[in-house]
PDB file of C-alpha atoms in Angstrom:
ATOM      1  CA  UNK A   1     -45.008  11.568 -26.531  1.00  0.00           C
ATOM      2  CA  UNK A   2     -46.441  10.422 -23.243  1.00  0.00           C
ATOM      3  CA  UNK A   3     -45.627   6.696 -24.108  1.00  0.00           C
ATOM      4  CA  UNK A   4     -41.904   7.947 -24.077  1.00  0.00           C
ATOM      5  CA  UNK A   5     -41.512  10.200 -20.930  1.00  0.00           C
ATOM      6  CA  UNK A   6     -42.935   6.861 -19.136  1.00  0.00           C
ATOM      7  CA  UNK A   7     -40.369   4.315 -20.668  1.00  0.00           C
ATOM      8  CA  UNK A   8     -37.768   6.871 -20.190  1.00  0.00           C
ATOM      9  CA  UNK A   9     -38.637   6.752 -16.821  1.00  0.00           C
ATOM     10  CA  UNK A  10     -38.823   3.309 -16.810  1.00  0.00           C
ATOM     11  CA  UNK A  11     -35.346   2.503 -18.126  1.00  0.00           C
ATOM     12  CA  UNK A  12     -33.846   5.285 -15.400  1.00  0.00           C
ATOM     13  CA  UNK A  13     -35.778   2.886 -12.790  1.00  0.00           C
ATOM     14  CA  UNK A  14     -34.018  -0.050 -13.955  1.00  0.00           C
ATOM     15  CA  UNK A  15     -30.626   1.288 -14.710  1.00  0.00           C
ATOM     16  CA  UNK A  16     -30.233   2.570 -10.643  1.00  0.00           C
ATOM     17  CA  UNK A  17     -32.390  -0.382  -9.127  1.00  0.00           C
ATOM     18  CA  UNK A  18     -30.149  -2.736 -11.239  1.00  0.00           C
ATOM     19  CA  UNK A  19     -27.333  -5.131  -9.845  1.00  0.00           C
ATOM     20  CA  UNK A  20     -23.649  -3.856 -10.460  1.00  0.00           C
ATOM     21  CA  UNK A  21     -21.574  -6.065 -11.534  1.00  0.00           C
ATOM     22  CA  UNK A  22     -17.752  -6.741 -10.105  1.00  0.00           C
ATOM     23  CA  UNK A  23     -15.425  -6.268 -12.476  1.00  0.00           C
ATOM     24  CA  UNK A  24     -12.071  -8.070 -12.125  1.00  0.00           C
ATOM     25  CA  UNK A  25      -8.508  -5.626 -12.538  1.00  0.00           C
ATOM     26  CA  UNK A  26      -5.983  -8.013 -14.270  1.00  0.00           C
ATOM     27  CA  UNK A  27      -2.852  -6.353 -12.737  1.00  0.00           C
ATOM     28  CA  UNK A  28       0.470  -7.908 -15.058  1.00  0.00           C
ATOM     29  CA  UNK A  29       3.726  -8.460 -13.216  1.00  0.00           C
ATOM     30  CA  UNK A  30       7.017  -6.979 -14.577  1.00  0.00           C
ATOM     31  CA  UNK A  31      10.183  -8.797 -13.108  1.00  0.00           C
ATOM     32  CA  UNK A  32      13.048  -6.914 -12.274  1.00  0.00           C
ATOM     33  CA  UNK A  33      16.242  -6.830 -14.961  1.00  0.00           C
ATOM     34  CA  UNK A  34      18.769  -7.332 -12.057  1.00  0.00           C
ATOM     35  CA  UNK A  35      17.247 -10.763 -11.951  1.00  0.00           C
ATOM     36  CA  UNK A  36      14.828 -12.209 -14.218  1.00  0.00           C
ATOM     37  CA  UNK A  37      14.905 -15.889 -13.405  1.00  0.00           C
ATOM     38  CA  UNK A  38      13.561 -15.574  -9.990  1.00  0.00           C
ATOM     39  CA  UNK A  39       9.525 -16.768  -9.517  1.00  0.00           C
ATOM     40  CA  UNK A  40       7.052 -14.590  -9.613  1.00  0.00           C
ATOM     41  CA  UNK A  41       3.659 -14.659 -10.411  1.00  0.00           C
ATOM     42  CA  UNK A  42       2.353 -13.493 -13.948  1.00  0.00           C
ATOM     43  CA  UNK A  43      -0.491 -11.683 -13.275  1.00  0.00           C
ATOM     44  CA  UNK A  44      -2.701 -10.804 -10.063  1.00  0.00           C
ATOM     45  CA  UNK A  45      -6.569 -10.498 -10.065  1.00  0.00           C
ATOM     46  CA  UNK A  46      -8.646  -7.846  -8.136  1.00  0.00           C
ATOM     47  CA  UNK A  47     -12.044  -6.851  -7.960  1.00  0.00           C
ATOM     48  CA  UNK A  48     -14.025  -3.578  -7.865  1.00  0.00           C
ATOM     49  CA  UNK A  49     -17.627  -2.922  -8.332  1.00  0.00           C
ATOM     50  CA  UNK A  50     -19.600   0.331  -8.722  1.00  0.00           C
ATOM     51  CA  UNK A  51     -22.174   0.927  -5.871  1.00  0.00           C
ATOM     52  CA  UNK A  52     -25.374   2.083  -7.357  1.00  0.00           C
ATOM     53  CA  UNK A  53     -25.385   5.493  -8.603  1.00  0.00           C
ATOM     54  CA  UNK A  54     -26.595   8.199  -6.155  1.00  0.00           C
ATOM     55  CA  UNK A  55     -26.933  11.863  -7.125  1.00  0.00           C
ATOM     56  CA  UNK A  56     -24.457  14.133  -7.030  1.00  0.00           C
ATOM     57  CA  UNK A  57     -21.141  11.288  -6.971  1.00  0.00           C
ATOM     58  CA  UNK A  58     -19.824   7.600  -7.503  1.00  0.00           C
ATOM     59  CA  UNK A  59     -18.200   4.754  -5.041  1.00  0.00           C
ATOM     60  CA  UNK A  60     -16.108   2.260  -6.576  1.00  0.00           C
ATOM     61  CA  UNK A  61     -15.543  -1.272  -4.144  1.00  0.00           C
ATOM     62  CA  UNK A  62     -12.412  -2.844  -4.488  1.00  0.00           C
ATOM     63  CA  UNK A  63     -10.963  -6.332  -3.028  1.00  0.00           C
ATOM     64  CA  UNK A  64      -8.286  -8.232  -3.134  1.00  0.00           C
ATOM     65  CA  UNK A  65      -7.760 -11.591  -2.743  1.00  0.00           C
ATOM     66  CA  UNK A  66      -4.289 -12.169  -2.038  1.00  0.00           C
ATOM     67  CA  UNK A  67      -4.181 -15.855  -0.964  1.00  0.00           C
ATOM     68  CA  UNK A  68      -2.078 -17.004  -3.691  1.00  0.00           C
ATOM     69  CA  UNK A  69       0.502 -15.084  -2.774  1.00  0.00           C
ATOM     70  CA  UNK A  70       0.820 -14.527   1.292  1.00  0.00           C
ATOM     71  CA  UNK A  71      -1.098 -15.870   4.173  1.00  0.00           C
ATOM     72  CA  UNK A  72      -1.908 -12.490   5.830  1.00  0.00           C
ATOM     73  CA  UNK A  73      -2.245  -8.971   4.558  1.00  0.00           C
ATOM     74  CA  UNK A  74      -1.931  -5.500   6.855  1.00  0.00           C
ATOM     75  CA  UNK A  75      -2.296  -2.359   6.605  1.00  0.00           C
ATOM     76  CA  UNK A  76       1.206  -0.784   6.223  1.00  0.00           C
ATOM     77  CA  UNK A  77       0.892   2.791   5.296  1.00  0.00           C
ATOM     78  CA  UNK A  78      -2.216   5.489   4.768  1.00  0.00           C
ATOM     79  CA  UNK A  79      -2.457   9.395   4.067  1.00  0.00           C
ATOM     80  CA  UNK A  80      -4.872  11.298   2.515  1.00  0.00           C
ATOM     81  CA  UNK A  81      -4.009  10.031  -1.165  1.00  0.00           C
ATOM     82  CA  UNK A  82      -3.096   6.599  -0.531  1.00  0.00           C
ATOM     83  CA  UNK A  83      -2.933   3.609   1.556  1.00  0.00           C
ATOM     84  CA  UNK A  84      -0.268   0.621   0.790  1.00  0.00           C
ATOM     85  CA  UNK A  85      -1.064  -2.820   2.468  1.00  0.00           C
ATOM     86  CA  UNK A  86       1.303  -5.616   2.683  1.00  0.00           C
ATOM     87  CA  UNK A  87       1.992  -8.870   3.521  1.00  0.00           C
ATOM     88  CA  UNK A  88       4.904 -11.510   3.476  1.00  0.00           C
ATOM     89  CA  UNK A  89       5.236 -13.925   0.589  1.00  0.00           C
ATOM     90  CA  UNK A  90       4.400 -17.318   0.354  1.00  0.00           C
ATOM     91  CA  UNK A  91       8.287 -19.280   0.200  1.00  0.00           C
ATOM     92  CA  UNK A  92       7.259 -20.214  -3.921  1.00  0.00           C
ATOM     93  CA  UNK A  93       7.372 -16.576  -4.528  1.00  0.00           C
ATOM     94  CA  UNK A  94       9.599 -14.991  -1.215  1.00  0.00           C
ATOM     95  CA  UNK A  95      12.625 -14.117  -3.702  1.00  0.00           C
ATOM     96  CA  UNK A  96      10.586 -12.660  -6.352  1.00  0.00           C
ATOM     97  CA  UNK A  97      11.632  -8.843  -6.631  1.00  0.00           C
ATOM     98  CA  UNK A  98       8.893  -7.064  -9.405  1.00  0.00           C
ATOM     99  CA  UNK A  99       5.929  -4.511  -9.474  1.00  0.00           C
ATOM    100  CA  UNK A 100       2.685  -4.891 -11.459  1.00  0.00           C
ATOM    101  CA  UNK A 101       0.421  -2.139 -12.682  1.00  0.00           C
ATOM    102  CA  UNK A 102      -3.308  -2.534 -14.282  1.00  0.00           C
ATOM    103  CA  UNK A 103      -3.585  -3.896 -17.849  1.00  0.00           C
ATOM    104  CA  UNK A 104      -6.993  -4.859 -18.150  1.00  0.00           C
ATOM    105  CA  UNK A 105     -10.461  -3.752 -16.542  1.00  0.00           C
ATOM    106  CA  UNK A 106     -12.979  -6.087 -17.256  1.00  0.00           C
ATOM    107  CA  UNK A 107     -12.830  -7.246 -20.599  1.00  0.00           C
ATOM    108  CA  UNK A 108     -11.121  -3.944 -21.507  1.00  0.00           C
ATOM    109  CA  UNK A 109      -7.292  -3.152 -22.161  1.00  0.00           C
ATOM    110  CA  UNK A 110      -6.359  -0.717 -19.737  1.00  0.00           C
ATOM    111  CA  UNK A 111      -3.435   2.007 -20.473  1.00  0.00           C
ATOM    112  CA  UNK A 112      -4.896   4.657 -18.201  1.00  0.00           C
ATOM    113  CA  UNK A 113      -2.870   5.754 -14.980  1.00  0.00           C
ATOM    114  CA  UNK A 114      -2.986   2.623 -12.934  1.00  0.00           C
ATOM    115  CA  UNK A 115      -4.478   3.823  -9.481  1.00  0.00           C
ATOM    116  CA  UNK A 116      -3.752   0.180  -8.473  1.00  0.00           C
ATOM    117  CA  UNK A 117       0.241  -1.292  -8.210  1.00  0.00           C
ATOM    118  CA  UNK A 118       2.104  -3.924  -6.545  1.00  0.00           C
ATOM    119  CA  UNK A 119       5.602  -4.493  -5.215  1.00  0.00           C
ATOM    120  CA  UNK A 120       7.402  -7.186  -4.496  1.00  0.00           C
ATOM    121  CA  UNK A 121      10.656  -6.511  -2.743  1.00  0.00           C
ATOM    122  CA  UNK A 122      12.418  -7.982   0.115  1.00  0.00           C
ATOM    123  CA  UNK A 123      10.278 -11.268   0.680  1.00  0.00           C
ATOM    124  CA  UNK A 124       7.241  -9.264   1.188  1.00  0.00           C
ATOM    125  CA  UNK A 125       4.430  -7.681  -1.626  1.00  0.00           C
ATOM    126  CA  UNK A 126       3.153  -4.209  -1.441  1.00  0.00           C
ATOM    127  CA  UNK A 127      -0.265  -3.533  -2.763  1.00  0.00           C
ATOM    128  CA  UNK A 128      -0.620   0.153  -3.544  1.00  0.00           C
ATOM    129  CA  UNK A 129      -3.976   2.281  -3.737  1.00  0.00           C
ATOM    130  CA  UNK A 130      -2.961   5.839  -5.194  1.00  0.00           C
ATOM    131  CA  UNK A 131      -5.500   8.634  -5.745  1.00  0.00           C
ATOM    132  CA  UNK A 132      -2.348  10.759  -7.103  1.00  0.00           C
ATOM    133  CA  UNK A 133      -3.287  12.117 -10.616  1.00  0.00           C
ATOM    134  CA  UNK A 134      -6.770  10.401 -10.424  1.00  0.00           C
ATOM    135  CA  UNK A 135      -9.614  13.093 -10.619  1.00  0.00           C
ATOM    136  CA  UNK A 136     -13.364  13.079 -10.806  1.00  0.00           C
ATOM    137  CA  UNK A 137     -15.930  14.904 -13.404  1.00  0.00           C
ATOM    138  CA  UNK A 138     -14.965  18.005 -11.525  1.00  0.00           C
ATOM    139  CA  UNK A 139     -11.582  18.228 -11.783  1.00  0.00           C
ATOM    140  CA  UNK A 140     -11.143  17.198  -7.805  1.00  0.00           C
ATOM    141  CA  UNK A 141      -8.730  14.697  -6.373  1.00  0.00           C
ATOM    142  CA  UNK A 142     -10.696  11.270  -5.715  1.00  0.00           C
ATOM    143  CA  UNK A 143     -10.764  10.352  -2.356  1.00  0.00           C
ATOM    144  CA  UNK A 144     -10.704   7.265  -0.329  1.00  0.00           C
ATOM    145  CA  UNK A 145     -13.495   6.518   1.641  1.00  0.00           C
ATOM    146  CA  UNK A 146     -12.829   3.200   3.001  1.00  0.00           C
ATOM    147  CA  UNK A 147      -9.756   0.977   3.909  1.00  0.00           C
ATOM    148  CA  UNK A 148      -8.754  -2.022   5.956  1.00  0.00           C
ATOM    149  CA  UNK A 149      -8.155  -5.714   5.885  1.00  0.00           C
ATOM    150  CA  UNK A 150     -10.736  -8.327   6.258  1.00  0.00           C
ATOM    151  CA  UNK A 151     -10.240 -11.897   6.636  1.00  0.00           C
ATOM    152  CA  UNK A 152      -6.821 -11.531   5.882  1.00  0.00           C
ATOM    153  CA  UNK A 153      -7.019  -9.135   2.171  1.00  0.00           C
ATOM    154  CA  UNK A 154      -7.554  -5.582   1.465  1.00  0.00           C
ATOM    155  CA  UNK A 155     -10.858  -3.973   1.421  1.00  0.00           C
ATOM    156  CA  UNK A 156     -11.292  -0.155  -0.068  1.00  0.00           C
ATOM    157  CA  UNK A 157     -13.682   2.392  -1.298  1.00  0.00           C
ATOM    158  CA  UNK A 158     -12.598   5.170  -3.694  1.00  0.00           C
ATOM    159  CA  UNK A 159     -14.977   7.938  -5.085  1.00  0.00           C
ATOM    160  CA  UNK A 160     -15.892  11.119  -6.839  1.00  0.00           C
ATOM    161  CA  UNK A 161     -18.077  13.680  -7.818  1.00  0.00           C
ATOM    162  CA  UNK A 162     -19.841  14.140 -11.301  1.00  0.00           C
TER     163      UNK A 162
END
């Protein structure tokens, strides 16, 4: 019995000492019906990554590199359930008019509420974080921790209890 306390203990070790990996957020791209023909990208790629568990509650990283699309991200908009960013599109893309919502987390087909959207409207792209709807282990609101733009593309921190 002794032999299995340990490698329980063990494994616990391991499992909170142990790298997290960044997952990537496919996020698919709907074009609008008024105009379908106009360019816009298929698909746009983000990143979040679980911080190591601590006791008592979880913090999820997120990133976005938004390169591909606009040279220059800002923060546009923040309360106490969201915070939208945006930036002005590249020409290739300036006419596109569309939102995109999460499809895929990781590996994984996503059909959950998508916490994560885009706009693009009026030469410019939106990137929405939205804690409306989302809650934790404990039926409370999740809450952002962390927000801003670094060289250039959003930066956040979401979290809960459990």
């Amino acid at each position: 019995m002794r032999s299995w306390v340990g490698l329980g203990a063990l494994a616990l070790t391991l499992l909170t000492t142990a790298p997290v990996k960044a997952a990537p957020i496919e996020l698919e791209v709907f074009k609008a019906l008024d105009n379908p023909t106009l360019r816009c990208p298929e698909k746009v790629v983000v990143n979040e990554q679980a911080q190591p568990y601590r006791e008592g509650g979880y913090t999820i990283d997120g990133s976005a590199n938004l390169t591909q699309l606009t040279d220059r991200v800002t923060l546009a908009a923040v309360d106490d359930f969201s915070v939208t960013w945006v930036g002005t599109l590249k020409p290739v893309y300036r006419q596109c008019k569309a939102t995109a919502r999460m499809v895929k987390n990781g590996d994984e087909a996503y059909a959950d509420h998508s916490y994560l959207r885009l706009r693009f409207t009026g030469g410019k792209v939106y990137l929405i974080l939205d804690m409306t709807g989302m809650r934790d282990a404990n039926a409370f609101t999740t809450v952002i921790l962390r927000k801003g733009v670094r060289n250039g593309n959003p930066f956040w921190s979401w979290g809960g209890t459990d």
